[in-house]
mmCIF file of C-alpha atoms and ligand atoms in Angstrom:
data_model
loop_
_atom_site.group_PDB
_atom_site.id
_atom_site.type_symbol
_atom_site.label_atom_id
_atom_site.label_comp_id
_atom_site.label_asym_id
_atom_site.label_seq_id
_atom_site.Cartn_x
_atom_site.Cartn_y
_atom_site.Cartn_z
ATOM 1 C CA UNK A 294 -18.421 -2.560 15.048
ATOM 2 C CA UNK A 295 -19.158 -1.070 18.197
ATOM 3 C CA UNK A 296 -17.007 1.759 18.839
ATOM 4 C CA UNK A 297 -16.256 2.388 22.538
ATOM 5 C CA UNK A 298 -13.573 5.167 22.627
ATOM 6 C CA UNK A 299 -12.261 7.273 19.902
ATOM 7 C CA UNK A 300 -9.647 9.625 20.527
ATOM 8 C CA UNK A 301 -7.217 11.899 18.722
ATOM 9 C CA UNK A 302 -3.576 11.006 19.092
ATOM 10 C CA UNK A 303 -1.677 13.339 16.639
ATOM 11 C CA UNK A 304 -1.092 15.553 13.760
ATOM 12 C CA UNK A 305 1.821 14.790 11.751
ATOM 13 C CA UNK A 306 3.464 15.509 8.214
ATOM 14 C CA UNK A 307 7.330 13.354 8.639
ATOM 15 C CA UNK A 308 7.237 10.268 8.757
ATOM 16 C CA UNK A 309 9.403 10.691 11.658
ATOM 17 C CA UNK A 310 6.352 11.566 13.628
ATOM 18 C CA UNK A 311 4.081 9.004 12.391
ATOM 19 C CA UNK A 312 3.024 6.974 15.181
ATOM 20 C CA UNK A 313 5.663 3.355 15.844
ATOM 21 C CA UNK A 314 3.556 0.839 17.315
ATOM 22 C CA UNK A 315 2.269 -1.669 14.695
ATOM 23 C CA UNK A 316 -2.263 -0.832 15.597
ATOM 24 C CA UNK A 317 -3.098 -1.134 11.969
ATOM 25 C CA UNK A 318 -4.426 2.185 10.005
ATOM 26 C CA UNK A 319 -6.910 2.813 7.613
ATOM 27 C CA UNK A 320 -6.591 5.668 5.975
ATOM 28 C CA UNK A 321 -8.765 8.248 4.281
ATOM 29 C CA UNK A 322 -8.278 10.034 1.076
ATOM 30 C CA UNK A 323 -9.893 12.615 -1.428
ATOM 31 C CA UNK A 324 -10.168 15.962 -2.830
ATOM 32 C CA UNK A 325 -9.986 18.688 -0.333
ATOM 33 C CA UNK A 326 -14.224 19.245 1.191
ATOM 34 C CA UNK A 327 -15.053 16.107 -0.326
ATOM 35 C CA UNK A 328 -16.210 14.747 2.725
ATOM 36 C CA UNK A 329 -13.382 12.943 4.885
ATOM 37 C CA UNK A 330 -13.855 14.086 8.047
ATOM 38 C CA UNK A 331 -17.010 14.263 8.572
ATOM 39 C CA UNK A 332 -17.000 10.837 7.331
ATOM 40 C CA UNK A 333 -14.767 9.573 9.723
ATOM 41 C CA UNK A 334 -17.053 11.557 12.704
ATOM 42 C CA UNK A 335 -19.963 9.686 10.914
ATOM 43 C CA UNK A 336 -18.079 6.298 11.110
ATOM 44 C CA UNK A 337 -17.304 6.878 14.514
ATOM 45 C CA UNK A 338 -21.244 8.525 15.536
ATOM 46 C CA UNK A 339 -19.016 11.584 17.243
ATOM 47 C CA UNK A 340 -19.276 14.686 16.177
ATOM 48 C CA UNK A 341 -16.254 17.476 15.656
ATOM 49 C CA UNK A 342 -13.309 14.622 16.396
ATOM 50 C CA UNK A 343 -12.333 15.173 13.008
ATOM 51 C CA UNK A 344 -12.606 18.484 12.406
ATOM 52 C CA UNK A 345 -14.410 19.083 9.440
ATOM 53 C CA UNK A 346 -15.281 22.324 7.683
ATOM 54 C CA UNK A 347 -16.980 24.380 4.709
ATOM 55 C CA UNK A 348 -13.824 26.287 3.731
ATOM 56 C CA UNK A 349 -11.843 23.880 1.313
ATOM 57 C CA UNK A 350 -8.074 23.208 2.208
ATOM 58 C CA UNK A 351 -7.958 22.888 6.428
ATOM 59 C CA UNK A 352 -6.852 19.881 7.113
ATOM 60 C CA UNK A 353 -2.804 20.405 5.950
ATOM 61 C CA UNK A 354 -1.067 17.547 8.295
ATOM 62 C CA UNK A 355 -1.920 13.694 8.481
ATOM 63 C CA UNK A 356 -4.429 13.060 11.656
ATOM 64 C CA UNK A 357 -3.886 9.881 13.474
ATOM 65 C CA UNK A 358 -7.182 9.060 15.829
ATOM 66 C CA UNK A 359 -7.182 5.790 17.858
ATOM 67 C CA UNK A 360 -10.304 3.464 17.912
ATOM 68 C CA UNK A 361 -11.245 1.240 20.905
ATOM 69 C CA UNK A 362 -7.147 1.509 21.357
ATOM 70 C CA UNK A 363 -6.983 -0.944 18.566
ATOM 71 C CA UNK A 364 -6.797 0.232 14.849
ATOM 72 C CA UNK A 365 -6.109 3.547 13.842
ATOM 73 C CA UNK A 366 -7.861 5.738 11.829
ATOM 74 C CA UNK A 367 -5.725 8.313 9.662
ATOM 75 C CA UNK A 368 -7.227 11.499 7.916
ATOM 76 C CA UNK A 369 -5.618 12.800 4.649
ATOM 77 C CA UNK A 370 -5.496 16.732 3.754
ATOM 78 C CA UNK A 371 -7.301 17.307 0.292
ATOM 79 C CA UNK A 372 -6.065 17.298 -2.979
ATOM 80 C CA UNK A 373 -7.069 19.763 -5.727
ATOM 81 C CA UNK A 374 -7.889 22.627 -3.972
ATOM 82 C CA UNK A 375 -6.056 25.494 -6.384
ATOM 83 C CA UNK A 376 -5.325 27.926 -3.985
ATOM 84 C CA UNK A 377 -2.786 25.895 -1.988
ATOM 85 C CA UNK A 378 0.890 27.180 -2.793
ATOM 86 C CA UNK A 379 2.878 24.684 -4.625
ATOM 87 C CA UNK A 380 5.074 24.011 -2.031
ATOM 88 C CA UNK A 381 2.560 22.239 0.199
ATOM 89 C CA UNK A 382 1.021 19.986 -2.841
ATOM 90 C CA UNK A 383 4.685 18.665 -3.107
ATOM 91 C CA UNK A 384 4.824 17.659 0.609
ATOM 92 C CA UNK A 385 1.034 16.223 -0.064
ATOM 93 C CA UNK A 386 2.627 14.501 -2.594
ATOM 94 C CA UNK A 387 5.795 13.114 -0.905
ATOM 95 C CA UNK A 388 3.607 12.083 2.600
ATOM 96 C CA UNK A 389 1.236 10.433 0.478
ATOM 97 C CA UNK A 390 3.382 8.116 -1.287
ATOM 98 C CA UNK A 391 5.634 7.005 2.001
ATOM 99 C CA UNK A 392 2.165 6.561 3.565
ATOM 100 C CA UNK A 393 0.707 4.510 0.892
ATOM 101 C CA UNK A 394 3.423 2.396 -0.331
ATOM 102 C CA UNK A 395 5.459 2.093 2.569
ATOM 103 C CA UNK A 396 3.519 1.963 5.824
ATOM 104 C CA UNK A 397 3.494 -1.444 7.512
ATOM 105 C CA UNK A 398 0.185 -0.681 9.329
ATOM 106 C CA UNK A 399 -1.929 0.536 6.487
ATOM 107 C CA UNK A 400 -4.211 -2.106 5.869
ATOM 108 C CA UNK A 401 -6.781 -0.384 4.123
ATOM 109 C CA UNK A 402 -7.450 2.665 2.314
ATOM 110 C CA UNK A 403 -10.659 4.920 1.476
ATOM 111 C CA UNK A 404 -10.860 6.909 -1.520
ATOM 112 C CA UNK A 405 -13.758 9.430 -1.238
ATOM 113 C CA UNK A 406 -15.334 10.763 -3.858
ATOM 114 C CA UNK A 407 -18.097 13.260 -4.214
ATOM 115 C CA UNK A 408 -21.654 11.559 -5.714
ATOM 116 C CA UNK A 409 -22.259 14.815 -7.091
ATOM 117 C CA UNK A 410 -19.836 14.728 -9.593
ATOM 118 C CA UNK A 411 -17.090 12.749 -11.950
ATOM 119 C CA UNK A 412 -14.217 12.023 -10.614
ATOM 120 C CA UNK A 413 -11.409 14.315 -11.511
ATOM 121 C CA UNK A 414 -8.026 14.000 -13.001
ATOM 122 C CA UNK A 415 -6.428 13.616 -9.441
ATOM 123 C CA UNK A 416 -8.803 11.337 -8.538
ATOM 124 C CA UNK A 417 -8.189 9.035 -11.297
ATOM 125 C CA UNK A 418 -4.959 9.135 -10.879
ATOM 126 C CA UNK A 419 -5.202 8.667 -6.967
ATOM 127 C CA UNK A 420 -7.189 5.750 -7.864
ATOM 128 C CA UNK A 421 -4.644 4.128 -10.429
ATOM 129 C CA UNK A 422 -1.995 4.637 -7.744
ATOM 130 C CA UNK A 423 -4.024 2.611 -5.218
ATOM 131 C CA UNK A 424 -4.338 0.344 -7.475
ATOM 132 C CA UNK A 425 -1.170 -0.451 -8.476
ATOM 133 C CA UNK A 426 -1.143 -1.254 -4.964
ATOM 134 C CA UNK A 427 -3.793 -3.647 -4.444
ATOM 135 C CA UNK A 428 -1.847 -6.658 -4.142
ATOM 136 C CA UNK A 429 -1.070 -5.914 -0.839
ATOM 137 C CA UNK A 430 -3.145 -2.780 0.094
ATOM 138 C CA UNK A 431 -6.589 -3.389 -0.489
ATOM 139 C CA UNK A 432 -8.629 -0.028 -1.530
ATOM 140 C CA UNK A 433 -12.379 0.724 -1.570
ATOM 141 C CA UNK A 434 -13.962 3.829 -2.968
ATOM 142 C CA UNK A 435 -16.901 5.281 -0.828
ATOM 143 C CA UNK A 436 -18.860 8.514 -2.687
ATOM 144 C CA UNK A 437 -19.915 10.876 -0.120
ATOM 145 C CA UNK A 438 -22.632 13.413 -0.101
ATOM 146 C CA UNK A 439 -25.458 10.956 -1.652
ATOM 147 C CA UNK A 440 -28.141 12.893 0.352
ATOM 148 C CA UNK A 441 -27.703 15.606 -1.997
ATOM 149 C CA UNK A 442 -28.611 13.988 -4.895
ATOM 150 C CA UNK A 443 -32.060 12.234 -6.075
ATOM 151 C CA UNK A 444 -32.489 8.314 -5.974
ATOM 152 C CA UNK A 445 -32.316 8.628 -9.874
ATOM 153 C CA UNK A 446 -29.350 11.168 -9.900
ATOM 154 C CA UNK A 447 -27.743 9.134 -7.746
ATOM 155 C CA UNK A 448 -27.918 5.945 -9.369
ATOM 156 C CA UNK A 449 -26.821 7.554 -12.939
ATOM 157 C CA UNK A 450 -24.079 8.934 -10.839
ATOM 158 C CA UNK A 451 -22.684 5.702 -9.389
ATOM 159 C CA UNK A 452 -22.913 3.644 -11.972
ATOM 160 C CA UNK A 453 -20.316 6.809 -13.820
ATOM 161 C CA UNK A 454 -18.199 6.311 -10.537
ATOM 162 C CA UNK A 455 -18.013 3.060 -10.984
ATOM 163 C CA UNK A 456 -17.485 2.472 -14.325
ATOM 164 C CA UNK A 457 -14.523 4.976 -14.452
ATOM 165 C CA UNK A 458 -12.860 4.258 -11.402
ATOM 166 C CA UNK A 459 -13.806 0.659 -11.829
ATOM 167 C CA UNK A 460 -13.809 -0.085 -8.280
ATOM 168 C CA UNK A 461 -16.077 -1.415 -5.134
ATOM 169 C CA UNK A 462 -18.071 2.225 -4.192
ATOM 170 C CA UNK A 463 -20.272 2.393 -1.866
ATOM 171 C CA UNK A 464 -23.133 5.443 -1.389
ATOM 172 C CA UNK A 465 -22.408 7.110 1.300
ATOM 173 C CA UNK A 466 -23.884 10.127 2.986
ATOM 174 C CA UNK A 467 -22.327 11.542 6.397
ATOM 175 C CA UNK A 468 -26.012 13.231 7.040
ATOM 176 C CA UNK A 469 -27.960 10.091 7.290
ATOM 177 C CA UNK A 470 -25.841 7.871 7.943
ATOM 178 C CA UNK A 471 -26.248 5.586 4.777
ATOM 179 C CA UNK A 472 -23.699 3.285 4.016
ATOM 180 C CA UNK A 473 -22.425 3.091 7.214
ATOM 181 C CA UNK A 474 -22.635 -0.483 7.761
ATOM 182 C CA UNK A 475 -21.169 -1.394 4.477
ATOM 183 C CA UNK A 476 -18.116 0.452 5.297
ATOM 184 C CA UNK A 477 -17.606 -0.654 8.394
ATOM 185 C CA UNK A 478 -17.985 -4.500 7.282
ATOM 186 C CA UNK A 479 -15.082 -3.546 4.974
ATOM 187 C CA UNK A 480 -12.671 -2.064 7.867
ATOM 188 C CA UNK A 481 -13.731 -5.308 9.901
ATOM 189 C CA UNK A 482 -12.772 -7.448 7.104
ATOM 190 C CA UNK A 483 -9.431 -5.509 6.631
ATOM 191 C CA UNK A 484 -8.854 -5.719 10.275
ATOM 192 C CA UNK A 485 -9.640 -9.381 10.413
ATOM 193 C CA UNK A 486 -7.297 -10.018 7.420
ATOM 194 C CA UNK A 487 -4.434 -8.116 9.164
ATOM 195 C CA UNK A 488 -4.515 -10.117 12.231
ATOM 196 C CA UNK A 489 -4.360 -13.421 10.910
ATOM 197 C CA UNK A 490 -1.838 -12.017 8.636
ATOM 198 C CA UNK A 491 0.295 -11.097 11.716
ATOM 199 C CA UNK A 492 -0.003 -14.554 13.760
ATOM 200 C CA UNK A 493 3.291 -16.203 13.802
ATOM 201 C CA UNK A 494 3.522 -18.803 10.875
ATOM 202 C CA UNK A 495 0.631 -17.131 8.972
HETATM 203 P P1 GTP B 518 -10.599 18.998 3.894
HETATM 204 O O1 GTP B 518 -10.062 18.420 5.170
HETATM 205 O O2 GTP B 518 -10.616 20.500 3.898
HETATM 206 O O3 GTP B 518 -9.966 18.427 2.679
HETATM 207 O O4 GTP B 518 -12.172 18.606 3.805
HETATM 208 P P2 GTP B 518 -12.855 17.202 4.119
HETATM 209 O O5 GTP B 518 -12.759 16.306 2.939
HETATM 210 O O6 GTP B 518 -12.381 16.634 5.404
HETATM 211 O O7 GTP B 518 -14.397 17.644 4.200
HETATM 212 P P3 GTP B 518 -15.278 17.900 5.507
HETATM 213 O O8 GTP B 518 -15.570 16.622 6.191
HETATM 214 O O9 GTP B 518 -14.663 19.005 6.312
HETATM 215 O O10 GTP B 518 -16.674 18.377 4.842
HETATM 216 C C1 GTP B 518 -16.746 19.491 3.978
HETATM 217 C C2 GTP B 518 -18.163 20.039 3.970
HETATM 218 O O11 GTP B 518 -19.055 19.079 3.399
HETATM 219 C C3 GTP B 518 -18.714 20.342 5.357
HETATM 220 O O12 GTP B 518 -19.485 21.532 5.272
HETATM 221 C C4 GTP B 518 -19.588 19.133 5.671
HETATM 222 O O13 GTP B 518 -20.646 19.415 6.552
HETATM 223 C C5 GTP B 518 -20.124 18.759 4.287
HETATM 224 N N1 GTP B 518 -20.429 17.309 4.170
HETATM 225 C C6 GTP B 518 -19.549 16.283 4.335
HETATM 226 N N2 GTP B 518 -20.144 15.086 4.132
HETATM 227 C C7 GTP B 518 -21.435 15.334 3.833
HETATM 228 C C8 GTP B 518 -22.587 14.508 3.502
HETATM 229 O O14 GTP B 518 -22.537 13.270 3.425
HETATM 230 N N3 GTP B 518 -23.760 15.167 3.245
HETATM 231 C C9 GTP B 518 -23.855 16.524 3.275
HETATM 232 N N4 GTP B 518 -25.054 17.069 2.984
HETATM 233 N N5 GTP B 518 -22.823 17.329 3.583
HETATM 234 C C10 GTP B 518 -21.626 16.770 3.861
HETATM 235 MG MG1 MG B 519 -10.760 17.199 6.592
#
């Protein structure tokens, strides 16, 4: 995919405020400093669109960014980070689910995971949720961060990842740029599917 603009349309927690117009969205999900931003900017080869950052817990609202003003691209706040007050893991809770049962334009969604280590609680459960949705939301689950391991730690670790989430993963890591293709054939795919989806009498 050859990305000639990306640019940031919104923040936004109601779905009220989500964006109307039917672009379809993929979205991006995982524990809070996981990875997601900087994997979008990695995705997109810009850096500080997303705005990424060491302290866990700053991204709070849903961020809608528009690519080649044709898809969207939508970044999640973080689960599991402890120190958020209850309050705002209830709205996570209640934006997630409208988002990813309910909205028309999701076409695809990423679960990142960390290579580093096994997936957590909320992350299995975030993983059973999408899916339970798979019929019609397809879901792939990237893990993030592979630079950080070894070629043998890494392989030990992905086959765990994969064997408890049993899901697609692909290595990923936002530093080298590995795995970039494969996730962008995925989006194209998801894209592709969409479209023909859409034509009249599809
Ligand atoms: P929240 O929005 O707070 O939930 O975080 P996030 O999931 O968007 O994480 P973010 O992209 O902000 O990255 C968190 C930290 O991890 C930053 O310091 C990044 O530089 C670092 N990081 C992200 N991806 C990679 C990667 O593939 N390799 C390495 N080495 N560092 C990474
Ligand atoms: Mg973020």
């Amino acid at each position: 995919m050859k990305v000639t603009s990306a640019e940031f349309l919104k923040s936004a927690i109601e779905e009220r405020d989500w964006p109307r117009d039917s672009l379809p969205e993929i979205a991006f999900l995982g524990r809070s400093n996981v990875g997601k931003s900087s994997l979008i900017n990695s995705l997109l080869g810009v850096k500080g669109l997303a705005r990424t950052s060491r302290t866990p817990g700053r991204t709070q609202m849903l961020n809608f960014f528009v690519i080649n003003r044709n898809f969207r691209f939508v970044d999640f706040p973080g689960y599991g980070f402890a120190r958020v007050p209850r309050e705002m893991k209830q709205i996570w809770g209640r934006m997630a689910n409208d988002f990813l049962a309910n909205r028309a334009q999701l076409v695809l969604s990423i679960h990142i995971v960390d290579s580093r280590h096994e997936p957590s609680t909320q992350d299995n459960e975030l993983h059973q949720w999408l899916a339970s949705l798979n019929a019609t939301r397809p879901h792939l689950t990237v893990a993030t961060k592979s630079d950080k391991l070894s070629q043998n730690e890494l392989r030990k670790n992905f086959e765990r990842i994969e064997r408890t989430l049993s899901s697609e993963t692909i290595a990923y890591s936002a530093a080298t740029g590995r795995g970039r293709e494969q996730v962008w054939r995925r989006i194209v795919e998801a894209l592709t599917a969409s479209s023909r989806s859409s034509l009249p009498g599809a």
